[in-house]
Coordinates of C-alpha atoms in Angstrom, one line a residue:
M262 CA 82.8 100.1 204.6
R263 CA 82.6 98.6 208.1
R264 CA 81.6 95.2 206.7
S265 CA 84.4 95.1 204.2
F266 CA 86.9 96.0 206.9
Y267 CA 85.8 93.0 209.0
L268 CA 85.9 90.8 206.0
I269 CA 89.5 91.7 205.3
V270 CA 90.9 92.1 208.8
I271 CA 89.5 89.1 210.6
P272 CA 90.7 86.5 208.0
C273 CA 94.1 88.1 208.0
L274 CA 94.4 87.8 211.8
L275 CA 93.2 84.2 211.7
A276 CA 95.7 83.4 209.0
G277 CA 98.5 83.9 211.6
C278 CA 97.1 81.1 213.7
V279 CA 97.6 78.4 211.1
P280 CA 100.4 76.0 212.0
V281 CA 103.2 75.6 209.5
N282 CA 104.6 72.1 209.0
M283 CA 108.4 72.0 209.1
D284 CA 110.3 69.5 207.0
P285 CA 113.9 69.2 208.3
S286 CA 115.1 67.5 205.1
R287 CA 114.3 70.7 203.2
D288 CA 116.0 73.1 205.6
Q289 CA 119.5 72.5 204.2
F290 CA 121.2 74.8 201.7
G291 CA 124.7 75.4 200.5
V292 CA 127.2 78.2 200.2
S293 CA 130.4 78.2 198.1
A294 CA 133.6 80.1 197.5
A295 CA 135.9 79.8 194.5
R296 CA 139.6 78.9 194.7
P297 CA 142.3 78.2 192.1
D298 CA 142.5 74.7 190.7
D299 CA 146.2 74.3 191.6
A300 CA 145.2 73.9 195.2
G301 CA 144.5 70.3 194.5
T302 CA 142.8 68.3 197.2
A303 CA 144.2 70.3 200.1
A304 CA 141.9 71.4 202.9
P305 CA 140.3 74.8 202.5
A306 CA 142.5 77.7 203.7
A307 CA 141.5 80.2 206.3
P308 CA 140.4 82.9 203.8
E309 CA 138.1 80.4 202.0
L310 CA 136.6 79.3 205.3
A311 CA 136.1 83.0 206.3
A312 CA 134.3 83.6 203.0
L313 CA 132.0 80.7 203.6
D314 CA 131.3 81.9 207.1
Q315 CA 130.5 85.4 205.9
K316 CA 128.0 84.1 203.3
A317 CA 126.4 81.9 205.9
H318 CA 126.0 84.7 208.4
K319 CA 124.3 86.8 205.8
V320 CA 121.5 84.2 205.5
C321 CA 121.4 82.7 209.0
T322 CA 121.2 85.6 211.5
L323 CA 120.8 83.4 214.6
G324 CA 123.7 81.0 213.6
Y325 CA 123.9 77.8 211.7
D326 CA 125.0 74.2 211.9
G327 CA 127.3 73.2 209.0
A328 CA 128.9 70.1 207.6
A329 CA 132.5 69.9 206.7
P330 CA 133.4 71.8 203.5
T331 CA 133.9 69.7 200.4
I332 CA 135.9 70.5 197.2
Q333 CA 134.0 70.5 193.9
P334 CA 135.5 70.8 190.4
A335 CA 134.5 73.8 188.3
D336 CA 135.4 75.3 184.9
N337 CA 138.2 77.7 183.9
G338 CA 140.9 76.5 186.3
Q339 CA 138.7 77.0 189.4
Q340 CA 137.4 74.8 192.2
L341 CA 134.4 75.4 194.5
V342 CA 134.7 75.0 198.2
D343 CA 131.1 74.0 199.1
Q344 CA 129.5 73.7 202.5
K345 CA 126.0 72.5 203.4
L346 CA 124.3 74.5 206.2
R347 CA 121.1 74.4 208.3
C348 CA 120.1 77.7 210.0
Q349 CA 119.2 77.7 213.7
H350 CA 115.5 77.7 214.2
Y351 CA 113.6 81.0 214.7
D352 CA 111.4 80.3 217.7
R353 CA 110.6 83.8 218.6
L354 CA 111.8 87.3 218.1
T355 CA 114.8 88.1 220.2
F356 CA 115.9 91.7 220.8
D357 CA 119.5 92.2 221.9
Y358 CA 119.2 95.7 223.4
V359 CA 122.9 95.7 224.5
H360 CA 124.4 95.1 221.1
M361 CA 121.7 96.9 219.1
D362 CA 122.7 99.9 216.9
W363 CA 120.5 102.7 218.3
S364 CA 121.8 105.3 215.8
N365 CA 119.1 104.5 213.2
L366 CA 116.4 105.6 215.7
F367 CA 117.6 109.1 216.1

């Protein structure tokens, strides 16, 4: 029992010491929001930008860097407002004790 414990625990601890290569070209992803086709080529409105921002904050909890939104054609009289994003890098755990919701601990 003791031998199998060491055979499992030590490799698991050492696995956390392996460096991970980061490829910035693969860090980019997109979020989109639908809008009616009759909007034409006009810039995205505030509600569409707010929907993109909300979707981006669901994925990137530490913030993001984004490109300007683009308009893509879609089916059924719709257009897609598309934005390419890159999340801020997670260097370490950060705990914000001031803005933390402590109600789930009690």
